[in-house]
mmCIF file of C-alpha atoms and ligand atoms in Angstrom:
data_model
loop_
_atom_site.group_PDB
_atom_site.id
_atom_site.type_symbol
_atom_site.label_atom_id
_atom_site.label_comp_id
_atom_site.label_asym_id
_atom_site.label_seq_id
_atom_site.Cartn_x
_atom_site.Cartn_y
_atom_site.Cartn_z
ATOM 1 C CA UNK Q 1 59.155 103.422 128.596
ATOM 2 C CA UNK Q 2 60.088 103.506 124.882
ATOM 3 C CA UNK Q 3 62.122 106.667 125.478
ATOM 4 C CA UNK Q 4 63.884 105.026 128.412
ATOM 5 C CA UNK Q 5 65.024 102.047 126.352
ATOM 6 C CA UNK Q 6 66.167 104.432 123.626
ATOM 7 C CA UNK Q 7 68.247 106.488 126.047
ATOM 8 C CA UNK Q 8 69.805 103.413 127.583
ATOM 9 C CA UNK Q 9 70.807 102.058 124.194
ATOM 10 C CA UNK Q 10 72.229 105.409 123.101
ATOM 11 C CA UNK Q 11 74.268 106.205 126.268
ATOM 12 C CA UNK Q 12 75.980 103.046 127.411
ATOM 13 C CA UNK Q 13 78.088 104.319 130.372
ATOM 14 C CA UNK Q 14 76.940 102.799 133.742
ATOM 15 C CA UNK Q 15 76.598 106.226 135.388
ATOM 16 C CA UNK Q 16 74.270 107.299 132.589
ATOM 17 C CA UNK Q 17 72.153 104.209 133.278
ATOM 18 C CA UNK Q 18 71.828 105.153 136.946
ATOM 19 C CA UNK Q 19 70.911 108.777 136.190
ATOM 20 C CA UNK Q 20 68.363 107.853 133.534
ATOM 21 C CA UNK Q 21 66.734 105.157 135.678
ATOM 22 C CA UNK Q 22 66.561 107.561 138.632
ATOM 23 C CA UNK Q 23 65.034 110.277 136.423
ATOM 24 C CA UNK Q 24 62.302 108.029 135.038
ATOM 25 C CA UNK Q 25 61.759 106.517 138.485
ATOM 26 C CA UNK Q 26 61.132 109.994 139.876
ATOM 27 C CA UNK Q 27 58.703 110.774 137.068
ATOM 28 C CA UNK Q 28 56.729 107.607 137.765
ATOM 29 C CA UNK Q 29 56.762 108.302 141.549
ATOM 30 C CA UNK Q 30 55.533 111.863 141.025
ATOM 31 C CA UNK Q 31 52.757 110.570 138.776
ATOM 32 C CA UNK Q 32 51.549 108.050 141.340
ATOM 33 C CA UNK Q 33 51.865 110.597 144.104
ATOM 34 C CA UNK Q 34 49.744 113.289 142.518
ATOM 35 C CA UNK Q 35 47.129 110.763 141.408
ATOM 36 C CA UNK Q 36 46.646 109.388 144.937
ATOM 37 C CA UNK Q 37 45.899 112.842 146.428
ATOM 38 C CA UNK Q 38 42.741 114.483 145.236
ATOM 39 C CA UNK Q 39 42.603 118.065 146.436
ATOM 40 C CA UNK Q 40 38.996 118.518 145.395
ATOM 41 C CA UNK Q 41 37.487 115.565 147.277
ATOM 42 C CA UNK Q 42 37.717 116.917 150.815
ATOM 43 C CA UNK Q 43 35.884 120.032 151.943
ATOM 44 C CA UNK Q 44 36.213 121.995 155.158
ATOM 45 C CA UNK Q 45 33.299 121.920 157.598
ATOM 46 C CA UNK Q 46 33.417 124.382 160.479
ATOM 47 C CA UNK Q 47 31.619 124.098 163.829
ATOM 48 C CA UNK Q 48 31.740 126.110 167.043
ATOM 49 C CA UNK Q 49 30.902 125.124 170.583
ATOM 50 C CA UNK Q 50 31.587 125.615 174.262
ATOM 51 C CA UNK Q 51 33.018 123.437 177.036
ATOM 52 C CA UNK Q 52 35.646 123.649 179.768
ATOM 53 C CA UNK Q 53 34.675 127.281 180.220
ATOM 54 C CA UNK Q 54 36.065 128.141 176.817
ATOM 55 C CA UNK Q 55 35.108 128.417 173.156
ATOM 56 C CA UNK Q 56 35.695 125.447 170.874
ATOM 57 C CA UNK Q 57 36.422 125.708 167.159
ATOM 58 C CA UNK Q 58 36.303 122.675 164.914
ATOM 59 C CA UNK Q 59 37.544 122.639 161.350
ATOM 60 C CA UNK Q 60 36.963 119.209 159.837
ATOM 61 C CA UNK Q 61 37.970 117.991 156.367
ATOM 62 C CA UNK Q 62 35.672 115.310 154.977
ATOM 63 C CA UNK Q 63 33.954 114.257 151.763
ATOM 64 C CA UNK Q 64 30.565 115.561 152.800
ATOM 65 C CA UNK Q 65 28.698 117.003 155.752
ATOM 66 C CA UNK Q 66 27.009 113.637 156.353
ATOM 67 C CA UNK Q 67 30.350 112.494 157.761
ATOM 68 C CA UNK Q 68 30.822 115.524 159.984
ATOM 69 C CA UNK Q 69 27.394 116.334 161.488
ATOM 70 C CA UNK Q 70 27.268 113.207 163.618
ATOM 71 C CA UNK Q 71 30.946 113.514 164.467
ATOM 72 C CA UNK Q 72 30.422 117.087 165.639
ATOM 73 C CA UNK Q 73 27.565 116.003 167.914
ATOM 74 C CA UNK Q 74 29.635 113.113 169.324
ATOM 75 C CA UNK Q 75 32.559 115.404 170.134
ATOM 76 C CA UNK Q 76 30.255 117.931 171.838
ATOM 77 C CA UNK Q 77 28.608 115.207 173.917
ATOM 78 C CA UNK Q 78 31.946 113.698 174.943
ATOM 79 C CA UNK Q 79 33.383 117.066 175.944
ATOM 80 C CA UNK Q 80 30.259 117.836 177.969
ATOM 81 C CA UNK Q 81 30.601 114.479 179.780
ATOM 82 C CA UNK Q 82 34.261 115.099 180.524
ATOM 83 C CA UNK Q 83 33.570 118.616 181.771
ATOM 84 C CA UNK Q 84 30.809 117.243 184.008
ATOM 85 C CA UNK Q 85 33.270 114.719 185.460
ATOM 86 C CA UNK Q 86 36.290 116.978 185.874
ATOM 87 C CA UNK Q 87 35.160 120.532 186.513
ATOM 88 C CA UNK Q 88 35.950 121.917 189.943
ATOM 89 C CA UNK Q 89 33.280 124.554 189.260
ATOM 90 C CA UNK Q 90 30.404 122.116 188.808
ATOM 91 C CA UNK Q 91 29.099 121.044 192.198
ATOM 92 C CA UNK Q 92 27.887 117.741 190.728
ATOM 93 C CA UNK Q 93 31.190 116.717 189.141
ATOM 94 C CA UNK Q 94 33.085 113.741 190.580
ATOM 95 C CA UNK Q 95 36.108 115.932 191.157
ATOM 96 C CA UNK Q 96 34.134 118.626 192.980
ATOM 97 C CA UNK Q 97 32.210 116.143 195.143
ATOM 98 C CA UNK Q 98 35.438 114.610 196.423
ATOM 99 C CA UNK Q 99 37.358 117.838 196.726
ATOM 100 C CA UNK Q 100 34.909 119.441 199.102
ATOM 101 C CA UNK Q 101 33.641 116.387 200.937
ATOM 102 C CA UNK Q 102 36.274 113.966 202.144
ATOM 103 C CA UNK Q 103 38.077 112.943 205.303
ATOM 104 C CA UNK Q 104 41.852 112.876 205.259
ATOM 105 C CA UNK Q 105 43.202 109.370 204.748
ATOM 106 C CA UNK Q 106 39.896 107.909 203.460
ATOM 107 C CA UNK Q 107 39.465 105.941 200.235
ATOM 108 C CA UNK Q 108 37.410 107.795 197.614
ATOM 109 C CA UNK Q 109 36.295 105.968 194.497
ATOM 110 C CA UNK Q 110 36.454 107.717 191.145
ATOM 111 C CA UNK Q 111 35.855 106.632 187.544
ATOM 112 C CA UNK Q 112 38.948 104.832 186.343
ATOM 113 C CA UNK Q 113 39.628 107.358 183.578
ATOM 114 C CA UNK Q 114 39.957 110.097 186.223
ATOM 115 C CA UNK Q 115 42.380 107.957 188.254
ATOM 116 C CA UNK Q 116 44.483 107.488 185.129
ATOM 117 C CA UNK Q 117 44.536 111.264 184.442
ATOM 118 C CA UNK Q 118 45.626 111.850 188.040
ATOM 119 C CA UNK Q 119 48.413 109.285 187.690
ATOM 120 C CA UNK Q 120 49.605 111.073 184.546
ATOM 121 C CA UNK Q 121 49.394 114.404 186.394
ATOM 122 C CA UNK Q 122 51.463 113.032 189.264
ATOM 123 C CA UNK Q 123 54.142 112.034 186.770
ATOM 124 C CA UNK Q 124 54.286 115.640 185.515
ATOM 125 C CA UNK Q 125 54.299 116.817 189.151
ATOM 126 C CA UNK Q 126 57.341 114.628 189.886
ATOM 127 C CA UNK Q 127 59.191 115.334 186.625
ATOM 128 C CA UNK Q 128 58.738 119.087 187.074
ATOM 129 C CA UNK Q 129 59.791 119.047 190.750
ATOM 130 C CA UNK Q 130 56.326 120.230 191.708
ATOM 131 C CA UNK Q 131 56.129 123.190 189.283
ATOM 132 C CA UNK Q 132 52.971 121.529 187.999
ATOM 133 C CA UNK Q 133 50.751 120.656 190.925
ATOM 134 C CA UNK Q 134 47.474 118.687 190.616
ATOM 135 C CA UNK Q 135 46.403 119.958 194.063
ATOM 136 C CA UNK Q 136 46.880 123.695 193.418
ATOM 137 C CA UNK Q 137 43.163 124.481 193.822
ATOM 138 C CA UNK Q 138 43.320 126.192 197.227
ATOM 139 C CA UNK Q 139 45.851 128.682 195.890
ATOM 140 C CA UNK Q 140 44.181 129.355 192.558
ATOM 141 C CA UNK Q 141 40.884 129.747 194.421
ATOM 142 C CA UNK Q 142 42.464 132.221 196.846
ATOM 143 C CA UNK Q 143 43.806 134.348 194.005
ATOM 144 C CA UNK Q 144 40.535 133.890 192.103
ATOM 145 C CA UNK Q 145 42.006 135.342 188.914
ATOM 146 C CA UNK Q 146 39.866 133.095 186.749
ATOM 147 C CA UNK Q 147 36.813 134.423 188.580
ATOM 148 C CA UNK Q 148 37.800 137.999 187.910
ATOM 149 C CA UNK Q 149 39.281 138.878 191.327
ATOM 150 C CA UNK Q 150 41.826 141.684 191.174
ATOM 151 C CA UNK Q 151 43.268 141.794 194.701
ATOM 152 C CA UNK Q 152 46.566 140.398 195.927
ATOM 153 C CA UNK Q 153 45.810 138.034 198.820
ATOM 154 C CA UNK Q 154 47.531 138.573 202.180
ATOM 155 C CA UNK Q 155 50.799 136.746 202.909
ATOM 156 C CA UNK Q 156 49.311 134.690 205.767
ATOM 157 C CA UNK Q 157 46.485 133.439 203.587
ATOM 158 C CA UNK Q 158 48.915 132.466 200.840
ATOM 159 C CA UNK Q 159 51.065 130.568 203.335
ATOM 160 C CA UNK Q 160 48.048 128.667 204.688
ATOM 161 C CA UNK Q 161 46.776 127.823 201.183
ATOM 162 C CA UNK Q 162 50.246 126.631 200.177
ATOM 163 C CA UNK Q 163 50.175 124.080 202.974
ATOM 164 C CA UNK Q 164 46.952 122.655 201.549
ATOM 165 C CA UNK Q 165 48.443 122.210 198.081
ATOM 166 C CA UNK Q 166 51.017 119.543 198.802
ATOM 167 C CA UNK Q 167 50.874 117.120 195.877
ATOM 168 C CA UNK Q 168 52.724 114.498 197.912
ATOM 169 C CA UNK Q 169 49.518 114.120 199.910
ATOM 170 C CA UNK Q 170 47.600 112.825 196.880
ATOM 171 C CA UNK Q 171 47.760 109.054 196.441
ATOM 172 C CA UNK Q 172 46.194 107.507 193.349
ATOM 173 C CA UNK Q 173 45.168 103.876 192.882
ATOM 174 C CA UNK Q 174 43.309 102.037 190.112
ATOM 175 C CA UNK Q 175 39.841 103.292 190.979
ATOM 176 C CA UNK Q 176 40.212 105.345 194.141
ATOM 177 C CA UNK Q 177 42.309 108.128 195.590
ATOM 178 C CA UNK Q 178 43.414 109.129 199.059
ATOM 179 C CA UNK Q 179 43.975 112.726 200.140
ATOM 180 C CA UNK Q 180 46.184 112.589 203.182
ATOM 181 C CA UNK Q 181 45.533 116.050 204.549
ATOM 182 C CA UNK Q 182 42.454 118.156 205.281
ATOM 183 C CA UNK Q 183 41.418 121.077 203.082
ATOM 184 C CA UNK Q 184 42.930 119.804 199.833
ATOM 185 C CA UNK Q 185 41.326 119.604 196.396
ATOM 186 C CA UNK Q 186 42.198 118.158 192.997
ATOM 187 C CA UNK Q 187 42.149 120.278 189.895
ATOM 188 C CA UNK Q 188 42.167 119.728 186.140
ATOM 189 C CA UNK Q 189 42.420 123.421 185.292
ATOM 190 C CA UNK Q 190 45.813 122.911 183.659
ATOM 191 C CA UNK Q 191 45.150 119.624 181.844
ATOM 192 C CA UNK Q 192 41.400 119.479 181.139
ATOM 193 C CA UNK Q 193 41.655 120.946 177.657
ATOM 194 C CA UNK Q 194 44.488 118.580 176.744
ATOM 195 C CA UNK Q 195 42.458 115.639 178.042
ATOM 196 C CA UNK Q 196 39.590 116.919 175.888
ATOM 197 C CA UNK Q 197 41.946 116.882 172.862
ATOM 198 C CA UNK Q 198 42.809 113.226 173.540
ATOM 199 C CA UNK Q 199 39.117 112.329 173.797
ATOM 200 C CA UNK Q 200 38.416 114.239 170.573
ATOM 201 C CA UNK Q 201 41.194 112.414 168.717
ATOM 202 C CA UNK Q 202 39.814 109.033 169.834
ATOM 203 C CA UNK Q 203 36.435 109.965 168.323
ATOM 204 C CA UNK Q 204 37.960 111.357 165.097
ATOM 205 C CA UNK Q 205 39.732 108.033 164.561
ATOM 206 C CA UNK Q 206 36.380 106.261 164.428
ATOM 207 C CA UNK Q 207 34.980 108.486 161.682
ATOM 208 C CA UNK Q 208 35.565 108.662 157.976
ATOM 209 C CA UNK Q 209 37.148 112.107 157.949
ATOM 210 C CA UNK Q 210 40.473 113.044 156.420
ATOM 211 C CA UNK Q 211 41.711 115.614 158.892
ATOM 212 C CA UNK Q 212 40.729 118.145 161.519
ATOM 213 C CA UNK Q 213 41.966 120.939 163.721
ATOM 214 C CA UNK Q 214 39.937 121.209 166.912
ATOM 215 C CA UNK Q 215 40.898 124.052 169.203
ATOM 216 C CA UNK Q 216 39.758 123.874 172.805
ATOM 217 C CA UNK Q 217 40.967 127.035 174.543
ATOM 218 C CA UNK Q 218 44.756 126.872 174.747
ATOM 219 C CA UNK Q 219 44.974 123.312 173.383
ATOM 220 C CA UNK Q 220 44.647 122.286 169.755
ATOM 221 C CA UNK Q 221 44.080 118.725 168.549
ATOM 222 C CA UNK Q 222 45.706 118.355 165.123
ATOM 223 C CA UNK Q 223 44.487 115.306 163.230
ATOM 224 C CA UNK Q 224 45.202 113.699 159.848
ATOM 225 C CA UNK Q 225 45.626 116.088 156.912
ATOM 226 C CA UNK Q 226 43.508 118.183 154.559
ATOM 227 C CA UNK Q 227 43.729 115.656 151.762
ATOM 228 C CA UNK Q 228 47.017 117.091 150.510
ATOM 229 C CA UNK Q 229 49.285 114.909 152.650
ATOM 230 C CA UNK Q 230 50.880 118.034 154.114
ATOM 231 C CA UNK Q 231 51.482 119.110 157.711
ATOM 232 C CA UNK Q 232 49.176 121.749 159.194
ATOM 233 C CA UNK Q 233 50.150 125.353 159.825
ATOM 234 C CA UNK Q 234 49.293 126.288 163.393
ATOM 235 C CA UNK Q 235 49.516 129.904 164.560
ATOM 236 C CA UNK Q 236 51.294 130.769 167.804
ATOM 237 C CA UNK Q 237 49.346 133.425 169.713
ATOM 238 C CA UNK Q 238 51.028 136.776 170.233
ATOM 239 C CA UNK Q 239 51.166 137.013 174.054
ATOM 240 C CA UNK Q 240 50.720 140.775 173.852
ATOM 241 C CA UNK Q 241 48.374 140.844 170.880
ATOM 242 C CA UNK Q 242 44.645 140.483 170.337
ATOM 243 C CA UNK Q 243 43.069 137.034 170.421
ATOM 244 C CA UNK Q 244 44.027 135.306 167.169
ATOM 245 C CA UNK Q 245 46.965 137.618 166.462
ATOM 246 C CA UNK Q 246 49.986 135.394 165.910
ATOM 247 C CA UNK Q 247 53.752 135.810 166.103
ATOM 248 C CA UNK Q 248 54.491 132.859 163.888
ATOM 249 C CA UNK Q 249 53.373 129.676 162.238
ATOM 250 C CA UNK Q 250 54.514 126.210 163.197
ATOM 251 C CA UNK Q 251 54.218 123.120 161.009
ATOM 252 C CA UNK Q 252 52.573 120.275 162.892
ATOM 253 C CA UNK Q 253 51.723 116.766 161.726
ATOM 254 C CA UNK Q 254 48.313 115.215 162.266
ATOM 255 C CA UNK Q 255 49.175 113.164 165.331
ATOM 256 C CA UNK Q 256 49.914 116.016 167.723
ATOM 257 C CA UNK Q 257 48.293 118.245 170.306
ATOM 258 C CA UNK Q 258 49.584 121.806 170.602
ATOM 259 C CA UNK Q 259 49.087 123.488 173.999
ATOM 260 C CA UNK Q 260 50.044 126.988 175.006
ATOM 261 C CA UNK Q 261 50.188 128.478 178.495
ATOM 262 C CA UNK Q 262 50.829 132.150 178.988
ATOM 263 C CA UNK Q 263 50.592 135.134 181.293
ATOM 264 C CA UNK Q 264 48.056 136.802 179.005
ATOM 265 C CA UNK Q 265 45.006 134.533 179.288
ATOM 266 C CA UNK Q 266 43.641 135.797 182.596
ATOM 267 C CA UNK Q 267 45.365 138.470 184.658
ATOM 268 C CA UNK Q 268 45.108 141.790 186.460
ATOM 269 C CA UNK Q 269 47.668 144.531 186.955
ATOM 270 C CA UNK Q 270 48.598 146.225 190.198
ATOM 271 C CA UNK Q 271 51.364 148.832 190.559
ATOM 272 C CA UNK Q 272 52.483 148.068 187.031
ATOM 273 C CA UNK Q 273 52.915 144.356 187.780
ATOM 274 C CA UNK Q 274 50.986 141.605 186.042
ATOM 275 C CA UNK Q 275 49.282 138.964 188.220
ATOM 276 C CA UNK Q 276 48.149 136.041 186.062
ATOM 277 C CA UNK Q 277 46.485 132.661 186.530
ATOM 278 C CA UNK Q 278 49.516 130.325 186.518
ATOM 279 C CA UNK Q 279 50.708 130.012 190.079
ATOM 280 C CA UNK Q 280 54.179 128.965 191.145
ATOM 281 C CA UNK Q 281 53.490 126.326 193.822
ATOM 282 C CA UNK Q 282 56.864 127.063 195.405
ATOM 283 C CA UNK Q 283 56.023 130.692 196.190
ATOM 284 C CA UNK Q 284 52.231 130.842 196.106
ATOM 285 C CA UNK Q 285 52.434 133.821 193.690
ATOM 286 C CA UNK Q 286 51.937 133.913 189.904
ATOM 287 C CA UNK Q 287 55.001 132.487 188.136
ATOM 288 C CA UNK Q 288 57.414 135.357 187.662
ATOM 289 C CA UNK Q 289 60.263 134.684 185.259
ATOM 290 C CA UNK Q 290 61.456 135.722 181.783
ATOM 291 C CA UNK Q 291 58.586 133.983 179.952
ATOM 292 C CA UNK Q 292 55.359 135.240 178.394
ATOM 293 C CA UNK Q 293 54.279 131.899 176.950
ATOM 294 C CA UNK Q 294 55.228 128.281 176.399
ATOM 295 C CA UNK Q 295 53.883 125.979 173.701
ATOM 296 C CA UNK Q 296 54.323 122.205 173.925
ATOM 297 C CA UNK Q 297 53.748 119.900 170.949
ATOM 298 C CA UNK Q 298 53.488 116.143 171.490
ATOM 299 C CA UNK Q 299 51.183 113.211 170.844
ATOM 300 C CA UNK Q 300 49.514 113.134 174.245
ATOM 301 C CA UNK Q 301 47.140 116.026 174.964
ATOM 302 C CA UNK Q 302 47.236 115.732 178.752
ATOM 303 C CA UNK Q 303 51.023 115.796 178.604
ATOM 304 C CA UNK Q 304 51.167 118.781 176.246
ATOM 305 C CA UNK Q 305 48.705 120.800 178.350
ATOM 306 C CA UNK Q 306 50.265 119.804 181.682
ATOM 307 C CA UNK Q 307 53.811 120.362 180.493
ATOM 308 C CA UNK Q 308 53.010 123.777 179.008
ATOM 309 C CA UNK Q 309 51.869 124.895 182.458
ATOM 310 C CA UNK Q 310 54.856 123.185 184.127
ATOM 311 C CA UNK Q 311 57.401 124.710 181.733
ATOM 312 C CA UNK Q 312 55.830 128.127 182.131
ATOM 313 C CA UNK Q 313 56.431 127.897 185.884
ATOM 314 C CA UNK Q 314 59.929 126.411 185.440
ATOM 315 C CA UNK Q 315 61.193 129.203 183.167
ATOM 316 C CA UNK Q 316 63.303 128.955 180.013
ATOM 317 C CA UNK Q 317 66.320 126.919 181.142
ATOM 318 C CA UNK Q 318 64.644 124.337 183.336
ATOM 319 C CA UNK Q 319 61.643 124.195 180.986
ATOM 320 C CA UNK Q 320 63.860 123.542 177.947
ATOM 321 C CA UNK Q 321 65.702 120.825 179.856
ATOM 322 C CA UNK Q 322 62.413 119.191 180.827
ATOM 323 C CA UNK Q 323 61.050 119.358 177.251
ATOM 324 C CA UNK Q 324 64.238 117.780 175.895
ATOM 325 C CA UNK Q 325 64.218 115.085 178.560
ATOM 326 C CA UNK Q 326 60.656 114.101 177.630
ATOM 327 C CA UNK Q 327 61.412 114.365 173.909
ATOM 328 C CA UNK Q 328 58.575 116.806 173.178
ATOM 329 C CA UNK Q 329 58.774 119.931 170.993
ATOM 330 C CA UNK Q 330 58.549 123.316 172.699
ATOM 331 C CA UNK Q 331 58.394 127.044 171.905
ATOM 332 C CA UNK Q 332 59.329 129.549 174.614
ATOM 333 C CA UNK Q 333 58.473 133.227 174.127
ATOM 334 C CA UNK Q 334 60.312 135.575 176.481
ATOM 335 C CA UNK Q 335 59.363 139.044 177.711
ATOM 336 C CA UNK Q 336 62.094 140.567 175.534
ATOM 337 C CA UNK Q 337 60.321 139.091 172.488
ATOM 338 C CA UNK Q 338 62.802 136.338 171.784
ATOM 339 C CA UNK Q 339 61.571 132.945 170.634
ATOM 340 C CA UNK Q 340 63.468 129.779 171.609
ATOM 341 C CA UNK Q 341 62.597 126.321 170.331
ATOM 342 C CA UNK Q 342 63.653 122.735 170.802
ATOM 343 C CA UNK Q 343 65.917 121.544 167.981
ATOM 344 C CA UNK Q 344 63.154 119.643 166.170
ATOM 345 C CA UNK Q 345 61.261 122.906 165.538
ATOM 346 C CA UNK Q 346 64.133 125.010 164.187
ATOM 347 C CA UNK Q 347 63.006 124.463 160.605
ATOM 348 C CA UNK Q 348 59.304 124.169 161.367
ATOM 349 C CA UNK Q 349 58.629 127.530 162.984
ATOM 350 C CA UNK Q 350 58.346 130.650 160.845
ATOM 351 C CA UNK Q 351 58.199 133.965 162.706
ATOM 352 C CA UNK Q 352 55.731 136.319 161.028
ATOM 353 C CA UNK Q 353 55.784 139.255 163.451
ATOM 354 C CA UNK Q 354 58.983 141.254 163.022
ATOM 355 C CA UNK Q 355 58.911 142.466 166.622
ATOM 356 C CA UNK Q 356 59.765 138.898 167.605
ATOM 357 C CA UNK Q 357 62.905 137.023 166.660
ATOM 358 C CA UNK Q 358 64.021 133.409 166.809
ATOM 359 C CA UNK Q 359 67.136 132.840 168.897
ATOM 360 C CA UNK Q 360 69.260 129.730 168.950
ATOM 361 C CA UNK Q 361 69.038 128.176 172.385
ATOM 362 C CA UNK Q 362 72.507 127.544 173.725
ATOM 363 C CA UNK Q 363 73.268 126.241 177.178
HETATM 364 P P1 LIG S 1 44.777 127.827 180.193
HETATM 365 O O1 LIG S 1 43.783 127.156 181.085
HETATM 366 O O2 LIG S 1 44.660 129.293 180.156
HETATM 367 O O3 LIG S 1 44.873 127.179 178.847
HETATM 368 P P2 LIG S 1 46.905 126.411 181.501
HETATM 369 O O4 LIG S 1 46.726 125.160 180.764
HETATM 370 O O5 LIG S 1 48.315 126.810 181.748
HETATM 371 O O6 LIG S 1 46.215 127.623 180.837
HETATM 372 O O7 LIG S 1 46.186 126.207 182.881
HETATM 373 C C1 LIG S 1 46.074 127.230 183.822
HETATM 374 C C2 LIG S 1 45.171 126.756 184.908
HETATM 375 O O8 LIG S 1 45.781 125.683 185.624
HETATM 376 C C3 LIG S 1 44.886 127.800 185.945
HETATM 377 O O9 LIG S 1 43.774 128.538 185.608
HETATM 378 C C4 LIG S 1 44.693 126.982 187.209
HETATM 379 O O10 LIG S 1 43.398 126.463 187.270
HETATM 380 C C5 LIG S 1 45.640 125.838 187.010
HETATM 381 N N1 LIG S 1 46.994 126.100 187.536
HETATM 382 C C6 LIG S 1 47.616 127.272 187.808
HETATM 383 N N2 LIG S 1 48.867 127.088 188.229
HETATM 384 C C7 LIG S 1 49.078 125.748 188.220
HETATM 385 C C8 LIG S 1 50.186 124.905 188.550
HETATM 386 N N3 LIG S 1 51.335 125.409 188.975
HETATM 387 N N4 LIG S 1 50.014 123.557 188.441
HETATM 388 C C9 LIG S 1 48.855 123.024 188.023
HETATM 389 N N5 LIG S 1 47.779 123.756 187.698
HETATM 390 C C10 LIG S 1 47.892 125.099 187.780
HETATM 391 MG MG1 LIG S 2 48.209 123.669 180.580
#
C-alpha cells in the first residue's frame, strides 16, 4: 500500500485516482482469488457401474478416497433402488406390476416419488402436445428396437398399439394413479436416466466432495467444480461417430443435467432407412425429421431427459420454440451436420469436428 499512497500523492488528477485505485483493487482481488482455490487439494476418483440397462461412469473430485468410496456405494444403491421401482423390464418393479395387472378405471397405489415423476411427465406430455408420451410402452414394445428386433411392424398392429398409448387416459394423484383404458402401460424409458441424475445430485450434496460428473447413459449429472471454480467441459456425442467421439464441447456449470436423445442409440436399417427407438406418438413410427440428436441442459434431470426426447420428436422449429418457452438450453444437430443452439449457448459451445458447423438459428 506504500506504493499506492506514493502514486496518489504524485498524480493528483481525480481520474488518475480512480485508475490507480482500480488497478490496486484488481491486484488485491486476484491475490485473494488465487489463494482461495487450491488446485492440488482435490483429486479425481473414477468409478464405473451399471443401472437402467446402461453403463455408468462417475468422475468425482474430492480430497481423498475416504470421501468417495462411501459416496460411490450410496449412489449405486440408490440407482439400483430406482431401477427396481421404475423398470418396465423388471417383473417385480412397481411400474411393471401395475402396467400388466390393472383394471381400467381402478385406483392403483404407487410410491409417492413415482406419482411425482408421472406428474412431471404429464407436464412434458402437455407442453409438447403429446410428442413425449408417458404411456408409449405398447408402441415401443411392438417395435422392440431396444430388444434388438429388426422388423417393421404391420400397419394394423401399429394402429392398435397407438390406441393404447393415449396419455390423456393416465390420471395421477398424490399416491395413486388411474389408467382409464385397457391394455395401457406406463414407461420411464425416456426419463429414468434423468431421474437417476436428480437422485445422484441429492446424494452428492450430502457429501464432502468438490465436484463430479456422473454419466448415466444419455444423461450426465454435472455437479460443483474441480476445485478450480471453472465450468465443466462436456462433450457432445457425434451422432454418426463411435461411442465417445464428439462433435464439440459445451461449457456447463455444476448445477445442470445434460441429456441427449438421438437416432443413433438403438436402431436398425431397412431399405436404406433408419428405424430408431424414439417413436413419434402421432404416427406410431420412429420420429422422422431433420434431426440426428437433441441435447437439453437444465437444472432438473427428469426435465432435461424428457425434453430431449420430446424435442427430438418435435423437430428443430417446434423443439427450439419449446426449449425457449421453458427457458432451458438446447443443442440440435441436423442430418446435414448443422448445429443450432439456444442463445445462451452461442458462446459456450465449441465445435471440434470440422464436418459439423454452428448455424445461427433464425425464425
Ligand atoms: P436414451 O434412452 O437412448 O437415452 P431417450 O431418453 O430419448 O434415449 O429415451 C428413449 C426411450 O424412451 C425409448 O427407448 C423408449 O423406451 C422411450 N420412448 C420412445 N419414444 C418416446 C416418446 N415419444 N415419448 C416418451 N418415451 C418415448
Ligand atoms: Mg430422454
